[in-house]
Amino acid sequence: MHAVLTGHAKSVTAVAWSPDGTRLGSVGWDGALRTWRAPTGAIVPELSIGGRDLREVTPNPTSDRLLVAAQEYGALSGALAVVTAATLAVEFVIEEPSAQVGIHAWSPDGARFAYGLWDGRVSVRQASDRSE
């Protein structure tokens, strides 16, 4: 099987499968997070985070939440959003005013996540912690 999924207006910067294999997520410089049903390729609702470029998307181990890294083009700041996968509702956004957010990952149990910043720091947080 070969499928080409269309819908982004600009470059796609990251794709990720849900751990259960039922969805594929993509983010791009058009500022959109798109999710696709596998294997049909049907698109489900899209998400925008304040018009920012979206750089990375990572589903948690149970496929019900996503981490999405965002930045404004040319800015030195960034953000990381925790998103409900089924509805693409933003649960909360962590603003990083002094550095762009790079790679990120969930812990195997989904209780924590970690993300790297372009200034050399790594931040580890409880997934339930909505504070800045």
Coordinates of C-alpha atoms in Angstrom, one line a residue:
M1 CA 0.0 0.0 0.0
H2 CA 1.2 3.5 -0.8
A3 CA -0.8 6.6 0.2
V4 CA -0.1 10.3 -0.2
L5 CA -1.9 12.4 2.4
T6 CA -2.5 16.0 1.5
G7 CA -3.7 19.0 3.5
H8 CA -0.7 21.0 4.7
A9 CA -0.2 24.3 3.0
K10 CA 3.6 24.5 3.8
S11 CA 6.4 22.1 4.7
V12 CA 5.6 19.1 7.0
T13 CA 8.1 19.1 9.9
A14 CA 7.2 15.9 11.7
V15 CA 5.0 12.8 11.6
A16 CA 4.2 10.3 14.3
W17 CA 2.1 7.2 14.6
S18 CA -0.2 6.7 17.6
P19 CA 1.1 3.7 19.7
D20 CA -2.1 1.7 18.8
G21 CA -1.5 2.3 15.1
T22 CA -4.9 3.8 14.4
R23 CA -3.9 7.4 13.7
L24 CA -1.0 9.3 12.1
G25 CA -0.3 12.9 13.2
S26 CA 1.6 15.5 11.2
V27 CA 2.7 19.1 11.9
G28 CA 4.1 21.7 9.7
W29 CA 5.1 25.3 9.0
D30 CA 1.6 26.1 8.1
G31 CA 0.9 26.0 11.9
A32 CA -1.5 23.0 11.6
L33 CA -1.6 19.7 13.5
R34 CA -3.4 17.2 11.3
T35 CA -4.4 13.7 12.3
W36 CA -5.3 11.0 9.8
R37 CA -7.2 7.7 10.4
A38 CA -5.2 4.7 9.4
P39 CA -5.5 2.9 7.0
T40 CA -8.2 5.1 5.3
G41 CA -6.3 8.3 5.3
A42 CA -9.4 10.2 6.3
I43 CA -8.4 13.5 8.0
V44 CA -9.9 14.3 11.4
P45 CA -10.1 17.8 12.9
E46 CA -7.0 20.0 12.7
L47 CA -5.4 22.2 15.3
S48 CA -3.6 25.5 15.3
I49 CA -1.7 26.9 18.3
G50 CA -1.8 30.7 18.0
G51 CA -0.6 30.8 14.4
R52 CA 2.8 29.4 15.3
D53 CA 4.8 27.0 13.2
L54 CA 4.5 23.5 14.6
R55 CA 7.7 21.5 14.8
E56 CA 7.1 18.1 16.5
V57 CA 4.3 15.9 17.6
T58 CA 4.5 12.9 20.0
P59 CA 1.6 10.7 21.2
N60 CA 1.7 9.3 24.7
P61 CA 1.8 5.6 25.3
T62 CA -2.0 5.2 25.5
S63 CA -2.6 7.4 22.4
D64 CA -5.0 9.8 24.2
R65 CA -2.7 12.8 24.5
L66 CA -0.2 14.5 22.3
L67 CA 2.8 16.8 22.9
V68 CA 3.1 19.5 20.2
A69 CA 6.2 21.8 20.0
A70 CA 5.5 25.3 18.5
Q71 CA 7.5 28.4 17.7
E72 CA 7.0 31.7 15.9
Y73 CA 9.1 31.9 12.7
G74 CA 12.4 33.7 13.5
A75 CA 11.7 33.9 17.3
L76 CA 13.9 32.6 20.0
S77 CA 11.0 31.6 22.1
G78 CA 8.9 28.5 21.9
A79 CA 6.0 26.6 23.5
L80 CA 4.9 23.0 24.2
A81 CA 1.2 22.1 24.1
V82 CA -0.5 19.1 25.7
V83 CA -3.4 18.2 23.5
T84 CA -6.3 15.7 23.9
A85 CA -5.8 13.4 20.8
A86 CA -9.4 12.5 20.1
T87 CA -10.7 16.1 19.9
L88 CA -7.4 18.1 19.4
A89 CA -8.4 20.3 22.3
V90 CA -5.5 22.1 23.9
E91 CA -5.3 21.1 27.6
F92 CA -2.5 23.6 28.4
V93 CA 0.5 25.3 26.9
I94 CA 3.9 25.7 28.5
E95 CA 5.6 28.9 27.2
E96 CA 9.4 29.0 27.0
P97 CA 10.2 32.7 26.5
S98 CA 14.0 32.3 26.3
A99 CA 14.5 29.2 24.1
Q100 CA 12.9 27.2 21.3
V101 CA 11.5 23.8 22.3
G102 CA 13.2 20.9 20.5
I103 CA 12.7 17.2 20.9
H104 CA 10.3 15.8 23.5
A105 CA 9.1 12.4 24.8
W106 CA 6.6 10.8 27.2
S107 CA 7.7 8.5 30.0
P108 CA 6.7 4.9 29.4
D109 CA 3.7 5.2 31.8
G110 CA 2.6 8.5 30.4
A111 CA 2.7 10.2 33.8
R112 CA 5.6 12.5 32.8
F113 CA 7.2 14.1 29.8
A114 CA 10.5 15.7 29.0
Y115 CA 11.6 18.2 26.4
G116 CA 14.8 19.7 25.3
L117 CA 15.4 23.4 24.8
W118 CA 17.7 25.0 22.3
D119 CA 19.7 26.7 25.1
G120 CA 20.9 23.3 26.4
R121 CA 18.3 22.7 29.2
V122 CA 16.1 19.6 29.5
S123 CA 12.8 20.1 31.4
V124 CA 10.9 17.1 33.0
R125 CA 7.3 17.7 34.1
Q126 CA 4.3 15.8 35.5
A127 CA 1.7 15.4 32.8
S128 CA -0.9 16.7 35.2
D129 CA 1.1 19.8 36.1
R130 CA -0.5 22.8 34.3
S131 CA 1.7 25.4 36.0
E132 CA 4.3 27.4 34.0

